[in-house]
Coordinates of C-alpha atoms and ligand atoms in Angstrom, one line a residue:
X19 CA 0.1 0.0 0.0
X20 CA 1.4 3.4 -1.1
X21 CA 0.7 7.0 -0.7
X22 CA 0.7 9.0 -3.9
X23 CA 2.2 12.6 -3.3
X24 CA 1.4 14.8 -6.2
X25 CA 3.8 17.8 -6.3
X26 CA 6.1 15.9 -4.1
X27 CA 9.4 17.6 -5.2
X28 CA 8.0 21.0 -4.3
X29 CA 8.6 22.8 -1.0
X30 CA 6.0 21.4 1.3
X31 CA 5.6 18.1 -0.7
X32 CA 9.4 17.3 -0.4
X33 CA 9.2 17.9 3.4
X34 CA 6.3 15.9 3.8
X35 CA 7.7 12.9 1.9
X36 CA 10.6 12.8 4.3
X37 CA 8.2 12.8 7.2
X38 CA 6.0 10.0 5.6
X39 CA 9.0 7.9 5.0
X40 CA 10.3 8.5 8.6
X41 CA 6.8 7.3 9.7
X42 CA 7.1 4.1 7.8
X43 CA 5.0 4.9 4.8
X44 CA 5.8 4.0 1.3
X45 CA 5.6 6.9 -1.2
X46 CA 5.2 7.3 -4.9
X47 CA 5.6 11.0 -6.3
X48 CA 4.3 12.4 -9.4
X49 CA 5.3 16.3 -10.3
X50 CA 5.9 17.9 -13.6
X51 CA 8.9 19.9 -12.1
X52 CA 7.2 23.3 -13.4
X53 CA 8.2 24.9 -10.1
X54 CA 10.8 22.3 -8.5
X55 CA 13.8 20.3 -9.4
X56 CA 14.3 16.5 -9.3
X57 CA 17.3 17.3 -7.0
X58 CA 14.9 17.8 -4.0
X59 CA 13.8 14.3 -4.1
X60 CA 17.4 13.1 -4.7
X61 CA 18.3 14.7 -1.5
X62 CA 15.1 13.3 0.2
X63 CA 16.3 9.8 -0.9
X64 CA 19.8 10.6 0.6
X65 CA 18.3 11.8 4.0
X66 CA 15.8 8.9 4.4
X67 CA 18.1 6.3 2.7
X68 CA 15.4 5.1 0.4
X69 CA 14.4 5.0 -3.3
X70 CA 11.2 6.9 -4.1
X71 CA 9.3 6.1 -7.4
X72 CA 9.1 9.2 -9.1
X73 CA 7.1 10.1 -12.3
X74 CA 7.4 13.3 -14.3
X75 CA 4.0 14.0 -15.3
X76 CA 1.2 16.7 -15.4
X77 CA -1.6 15.9 -13.1
X78 CA -4.0 17.1 -15.9
X79 CA -2.8 14.3 -18.0
X80 CA -5.3 11.6 -16.9
X81 CA -4.0 8.9 -19.1
X82 CA -0.5 9.1 -17.7
X83 CA -1.8 9.5 -14.3
X84 CA -3.9 6.3 -14.7
X85 CA -1.1 4.1 -15.3
X86 CA 0.5 5.1 -12.0
X87 CA -2.8 4.2 -10.3
X88 CA -2.6 0.8 -12.2
X89 CA 0.9 0.1 -11.4
X90 CA 1.0 1.0 -7.5
X91 CA -1.3 0.1 -4.9
X92 CA -2.5 3.6 -4.0
X93 CA -4.6 3.9 -0.9
X94 CA -4.3 7.5 -0.3
X95 CA -3.3 10.6 -2.0
X96 CA -1.8 13.8 -0.7
X97 CA -2.4 16.4 -3.4
X98 CA 0.1 19.3 -3.2
X99 CA 0.5 19.8 -7.2
X100 CA -0.6 23.3 -8.0
X101 CA 0.2 26.8 -8.7
X102 CA 0.4 29.1 -5.7
X103 CA 1.1 32.7 -6.6
X104 CA -1.9 35.2 -5.9
X105 CA -0.5 37.7 -8.2
X106 CA 0.0 35.3 -11.1
X107 CA -3.4 33.9 -10.5
X108 CA -5.0 37.5 -11.0
X109 CA -3.0 38.1 -14.4
X110 CA -3.7 34.3 -15.8
X111 CA -6.8 33.1 -14.1
X112 CA -7.9 30.6 -16.5
X113 CA -4.4 28.8 -16.4
X114 CA -4.9 28.9 -12.7
X115 CA -8.3 27.2 -12.6
X116 CA -7.1 24.8 -15.2
X117 CA -4.2 23.5 -13.2
X118 CA -5.5 23.9 -9.7
X119 CA -9.1 22.8 -10.2
X120 CA -8.7 20.8 -13.5
X121 CA -5.7 18.8 -12.0
X122 CA -7.6 18.1 -8.8
X123 CA -10.6 16.8 -10.7
X124 CA -8.3 14.4 -12.8
X125 CA -6.9 13.0 -9.6
X126 CA -10.5 12.9 -7.9
X127 CA -11.8 10.8 -10.8
X128 CA -9.0 8.2 -10.4
X129 CA -9.3 8.2 -6.7
X130 CA -12.8 7.3 -7.2
X131 CA -12.1 4.7 -10.1
X132 CA -9.5 3.0 -8.1
X133 CA -11.5 3.3 -4.8
X134 CA -8.7 4.9 -2.8
X135 CA -9.4 5.4 0.8
X136 CA -8.3 8.8 1.7
X137 CA -7.5 12.2 -0.1
X138 CA -5.7 15.0 1.6
X139 CA -5.9 18.4 -0.1
X140 CA -3.6 21.3 0.3
X141 CA -5.8 24.2 0.9
X142 CA -5.0 27.7 2.2
X143 CA -6.0 30.3 4.7
X144 CA -6.7 32.5 1.7
X145 CA -10.2 30.7 1.7
X146 CA -11.1 32.9 4.5
X147 CA -10.4 36.2 2.4
X148 CA -10.3 39.1 4.8
X149 CA -11.6 37.7 8.2
X150 CA -13.7 40.1 10.5
X151 CA -11.8 38.9 13.4
X152 CA -8.9 36.6 14.5
X153 CA -8.0 34.1 15.5
X154 CA -9.5 32.3 12.5
X155 CA -11.8 29.3 13.3
X156 CA -12.7 26.7 10.8
X157 CA -16.3 27.7 11.0
X158 CA -15.7 31.2 9.8
X159 CA -17.3 32.3 6.6
X160 CA -15.3 31.3 3.4
X161 CA -14.9 34.3 1.0
X162 CA -11.8 33.9 -1.2
X163 CA -10.9 37.2 -3.0
X164 CA -8.7 36.2 -5.7
X165 CA -8.5 33.4 -8.5
X166 CA -6.0 31.5 -6.5
X167 CA -8.1 31.3 -3.2
X168 CA -11.3 30.8 -5.3
X169 CA -9.5 27.8 -7.0
X170 CA -8.8 26.4 -3.5
X171 CA -12.3 26.9 -2.5
X172 CA -13.7 25.3 -5.6
X173 CA -11.7 22.2 -5.0
X174 CA -12.9 22.0 -1.4
X175 CA -16.5 22.2 -2.5
X176 CA -15.9 19.6 -5.3
X177 CA -14.2 17.3 -2.7
X178 CA -17.1 17.6 -0.3
X179 CA -19.6 16.9 -3.2
X180 CA -17.6 13.8 -4.0
X181 CA -17.9 12.7 -0.2
X182 CA -21.6 13.0 -0.5
X183 CA -21.7 10.8 -3.6
X184 CA -18.9 8.3 -2.6
X185 CA -18.8 7.5 1.1
X186 CA -15.7 5.2 0.7
X187 CA -13.3 7.9 0.1
X188 CA -12.4 10.0 3.1
X189 CA -11.3 13.7 2.7
X190 CA -9.2 16.1 4.5
X191 CA -9.0 19.7 3.7
X192 CA -6.0 21.2 5.3
X193 CA -5.9 25.1 5.3
X194 CA -2.2 26.0 5.6
X195 CA -1.2 29.4 7.1
X196 CA 2.4 30.5 6.3
X197 CA 4.8 27.8 5.8
X198 CA 8.4 28.8 6.3
X199 CA 11.7 27.1 7.4
X200 CA 13.5 24.1 6.1
X201 CA 14.6 20.6 6.9
X202 CA 17.2 20.7 9.7
X203 CA 19.8 19.2 7.5
X204 CA 20.2 22.3 5.2
X205 CA 19.8 20.0 2.4
X206 CA 16.0 20.7 1.5
X207 CA 14.2 23.9 1.6
X208 CA 12.0 26.5 -0.3
X209 CA 13.5 27.2 -3.8
X210 CA 11.7 30.0 -5.6
X211 CA 12.4 30.1 -9.2
X212 CA 12.2 33.9 -9.5
X213 CA 12.3 36.9 -7.2
X214 CA 10.4 35.6 -4.1
X215 CA 6.8 36.8 -3.4
X216 CA 6.8 35.6 0.1
X217 CA 8.4 37.3 3.0
X218 CA 10.8 34.6 4.6
X219 CA 12.5 33.6 1.2
X220 CA 12.8 37.4 0.3
X221 CA 14.4 38.1 3.6
X222 CA 16.8 35.1 3.3
X223 CA 18.0 36.3 -0.1
X224 CA 18.6 39.7 1.2
X225 CA 20.7 38.1 4.0
X226 CA 22.9 36.1 1.4
X227 CA 23.2 39.3 -0.8
X228 CA 21.2 38.2 -3.8
X229 CA 18.7 41.0 -3.1
X230 CA 19.5 44.6 -1.9
X231 CA 16.8 45.3 0.6
X232 CA 13.3 44.2 1.7
X233 CA 10.4 46.4 0.8
X234 CA 7.9 46.2 3.6
X235 CA 4.3 46.5 2.1
X236 CA 2.7 49.1 4.4
X237 CA 3.3 50.2 8.0
X238 CA -0.1 51.6 8.4
X239 CA -2.1 48.7 9.2
X240 CA -3.9 48.4 12.4
X241 CA -1.3 46.1 14.0
X242 CA 0.9 46.6 17.0
X243 CA 3.8 48.2 14.7
X244 CA 1.8 48.9 11.6
X245 CA 3.2 46.0 9.5
X246 CA 1.1 43.0 8.4
X247 CA 0.7 40.1 10.8
X248 CA 0.9 36.4 9.8
X249 CA 0.8 33.0 11.4
X250 CA 4.2 31.5 10.3
X251 CA 4.5 27.6 10.6
X252 CA 7.6 25.4 10.2
X253 CA 7.3 23.4 7.1
X254 CA 8.2 20.2 9.3
X255 CA 5.4 20.8 11.7
X256 CA 3.1 21.4 8.7
X257 CA 4.4 18.1 7.2
X258 CA 3.6 16.2 10.5
X259 CA 0.1 17.8 10.4
X260 CA -0.3 15.4 7.2
X261 CA 0.7 12.4 8.9
X262 CA -1.8 13.2 11.9
X263 CA -4.5 13.8 9.2
X264 CA -3.9 10.5 7.5
X265 CA -4.3 8.8 10.9
X266 CA -7.4 10.6 11.5
X267 CA -9.0 9.5 8.3
X268 CA -8.6 5.8 9.4
X269 CA -11.8 6.4 11.5
X270 CA -13.3 9.4 10.2
X271 CA -15.0 10.6 6.9
X272 CA -14.1 14.4 6.9
X273 CA -11.5 16.7 8.3
X274 CA -11.4 20.5 7.7
X275 CA -8.5 21.8 9.6
X276 CA -6.5 24.9 9.9
X277 CA -2.7 24.4 10.2
X278 CA -1.0 27.1 11.7
X279 CA 0.7 28.0 15.2
X280 CA -2.0 30.3 16.4
X281 CA 0.6 33.1 17.0
X282 CA 0.7 36.2 14.9
X283 CA 4.1 38.0 14.1
X284 CA 4.5 41.1 12.1
X285 CA 6.9 41.7 9.4
X286 CA 9.2 43.8 11.7
X287 CA 8.9 40.7 14.3
X288 CA 10.3 38.5 11.7
X289 CA 13.0 40.8 10.7
X290 CA 14.1 41.2 14.1
X291 CA 14.0 37.3 14.9
X292 CA 15.9 36.6 11.6
X293 CA 18.6 39.3 12.5
X294 CA 19.0 38.0 16.1
X295 CA 19.2 34.3 15.2
X296 CA 21.5 34.8 12.1
X297 CA 23.4 37.9 13.0
X298 CA 22.7 39.1 9.4
X299 CA 21.4 42.7 9.0
X300 CA 18.2 42.9 6.9
X301 CA 18.1 46.4 5.3
X302 CA 14.6 47.4 4.4
X303 CA 12.2 50.4 3.4
X304 CA 8.6 50.8 3.9
X305 CA 6.6 51.1 0.7
X306 CA 3.0 51.3 -0.1
X307 CA 0.6 48.5 0.9
X308 CA 0.5 45.3 -1.5
X309 CA -2.9 45.1 -3.1
X310 CA -5.1 42.4 -1.7
X311 CA -3.3 42.0 1.5
X312 CA -5.0 41.6 4.8
X313 CA -3.7 43.2 8.2
X314 CA -3.8 40.3 10.4
X315 CA -4.3 36.5 9.8
X316 CA -3.6 33.7 12.3
X317 CA -5.5 30.6 13.2
X318 CA -7.3 29.3 16.4
X319 CA -5.5 25.9 17.0
X320 CA -8.2 24.3 19.2
X321 CA -10.0 22.4 16.5
X322 CA -6.7 20.8 15.0
X323 CA -5.5 20.0 18.5
X324 CA -8.8 18.4 19.6
X325 CA -9.2 16.4 16.4
X326 CA -5.6 15.5 15.6
X327 CA -3.8 15.9 18.8
X328 CA -1.4 18.0 16.7
X329 CA 0.1 21.3 17.4
X330 CA 3.1 23.0 16.0
X331 CA 6.1 22.7 18.1
X332 CA 8.8 24.9 16.4
X333 CA 9.1 28.7 17.3
X334 CA 9.9 31.6 15.1
X335 CA 13.6 31.6 15.9
X336 CA 14.0 27.9 14.8
X337 CA 11.9 28.8 11.5
X338 CA 14.5 31.6 10.8
X339 CA 17.7 29.3 11.8
X340 CA 16.7 26.5 9.5
X341 CA 15.7 28.9 6.8
X342 CA 19.1 30.5 7.0
X343 CA 21.0 27.1 7.2
X344 CA 19.3 26.1 3.8
X345 CA 20.0 29.4 2.1
X346 CA 23.6 29.6 3.3
X347 CA 24.4 26.0 2.2
X348 CA 22.5 26.5 -1.1
X349 CA 22.8 30.1 -2.3
X350 CA 21.5 29.3 -5.6
X351 CA 19.0 26.7 -4.6
X352 CA 19.1 23.1 -5.8
Ligands
NAD430 P1 5.6 24.3 -4.8 O1 5.4 25.0 -6.0 O2 6.9 24.3 -4.1 O3 5.2 22.9 -4.9 C1 4.1 22.5 -5.9 C2 4.6 21.4 -6.8 O4 3.6 21.1 -7.7 C3 5.8 21.8 -7.6 O5 6.9 20.8 -7.4 C4 5.3 21.9 -9.0 O6 6.4 21.5 -10.1 C5 4.2 20.9 -9.0 N1 3.1 21.2 -10.1 C6 2.5 22.3 -10.2 N2 1.6 22.1 -11.2 C7 1.8 20.8 -11.5 C8 1.0 20.0 -12.6 N3 0.1 20.4 -13.5 N4 1.2 18.7 -12.5 C9 2.1 18.1 -11.7 N5 2.9 18.9 -10.9 C10 2.6 20.1 -10.7 O7 4.6 25.0 -3.7 P2 4.3 24.6 -2.2 O8 4.6 25.7 -1.3 O9 5.0 23.2 -2.0 O10 2.7 24.3 -2.1 C11 2.2 23.0 -2.3 C12 0.6 23.0 -2.0 O11 0.3 23.9 -0.9 C13 0.1 24.0 -3.2 O12 -1.1 23.4 -3.8 C14 -0.1 25.3 -2.6 O13 -1.3 26.1 -3.3 C15 -0.5 24.9 -1.1 N6 -0.3 25.9 -0.1 C16 1.1 26.6 -0.2 C17 1.3 27.6 0.6 C18 2.6 28.3 0.7 O14 2.7 29.4 1.3 N7 3.6 27.6 0.3 C19 0.2 28.1 1.5 C20 -1.0 27.5 1.4 C21 -1.3 26.4 0.6
UDP431 N1 5.7 41.3 2.7 C1 6.4 42.4 2.7 N2 7.3 42.4 1.6 C2 7.5 41.3 0.8 C3 6.8 40.2 1.0 C4 5.7 40.3 2.0 O1 6.2 43.3 3.5 O2 8.6 41.3 -0.1 C5 4.5 41.2 3.9 C6 3.0 41.0 3.3 O3 2.5 42.2 3.1 C7 2.5 40.3 4.6 C8 3.6 39.4 5.2 O4 4.8 40.1 4.5 O5 2.2 41.1 5.6 C9 3.6 38.0 4.7 O6 3.6 38.0 3.1 P1 3.6 36.7 2.4 O7 3.4 36.9 0.9 O8 4.8 35.9 2.8 O9 2.3 35.8 2.9 P2 0.7 36.2 2.6 O10 0.5 37.6 2.4 O11 0.3 35.3 1.3 O12 0.0 35.5 3.8

């Protein structure tokens, strides 16, 4: 019995593959490498001393994907494969819906055809849009405000419809907050193809000297220091949340859970912690707000703790330390 991990050579996927193997699961990976390199999986193989079956394919290619389901005894799917840039999704919405929704539908159809037991979907805190209050509970209204978020919401809805029609497949919708950090070995980490959109990889590229300075998008929010507040979660904690979700689905039909630490940190908090843990100075300037950003976003962790007996254990300084080790050891990524 194997777990199919789509997008398994990407950032969260590669860290989750490590944890799955460490927990004794057998894993098969598919990825079209549009936003990752095969080197990440080679390093995962080295770290876990294992051989990972890998297929380079697009998840929208149902014929190719079907062959994987025929060849392997797949009882669960963790579906990471997708596109994740909010700004790109606004520029090219049909492409985003095609990959994120079309790709997920392809997999879902095969999951039904081959009677797989569980499906775990990478959703996002963006499905809550601009929440009226924090911390965000799973019961809050869903209101995605851009094509990326809407593509996540669409897949969540389709999966729940599938559950109604097919009681055999169990489903987890995991809404991630802000994954950061890297494997403690410094061998695996986030590897943005272009200039990073996200804060932590931007900061680490400033620290290594690839970028001059950070632009802080707005210091006039209604937060403690005026800069945006987010719930940063170590990618290994996030990966372990998937193991807990797999276990939960053994005895339950549906899980909808936020995965975050429950703590909000501002942009300036993150800069200060990064500087203190790495002894690197991060020059910055304050510029206008980024369109579409919310002021504050962090989760209520009680539901995930109650249902999964899971909570993030790594703190912000460890997130910074591990990010820096990865960046320092791999200045040009993989
Ligand atoms: P990533 O880009 O590093 O990984 C995604 C992987 O999917 C990449 O390896 C890419 O090559 C692959 N892929 C993309 N389109 C594909 C296709 N059509 N067929 C096959 N493979 C394809 O991103 P990540 O940060 O690891 O994110 C993983 C998932 O988690 C995504 O679905 C993303 O939307 C979601 N998510 C990420 C974040 C975040 O901040 N990183 C937050 C919330 C949710
Ligand atoms: N941010 C910033 N400069 C950057 C990237 C991000 O000031 O170059 C801010 C952004 O406005 C937000 C926080 O950092 O308040 C986290 O942004 P990120 O893109 O990492 O996550 P998201 O906004 O998608 O939660």
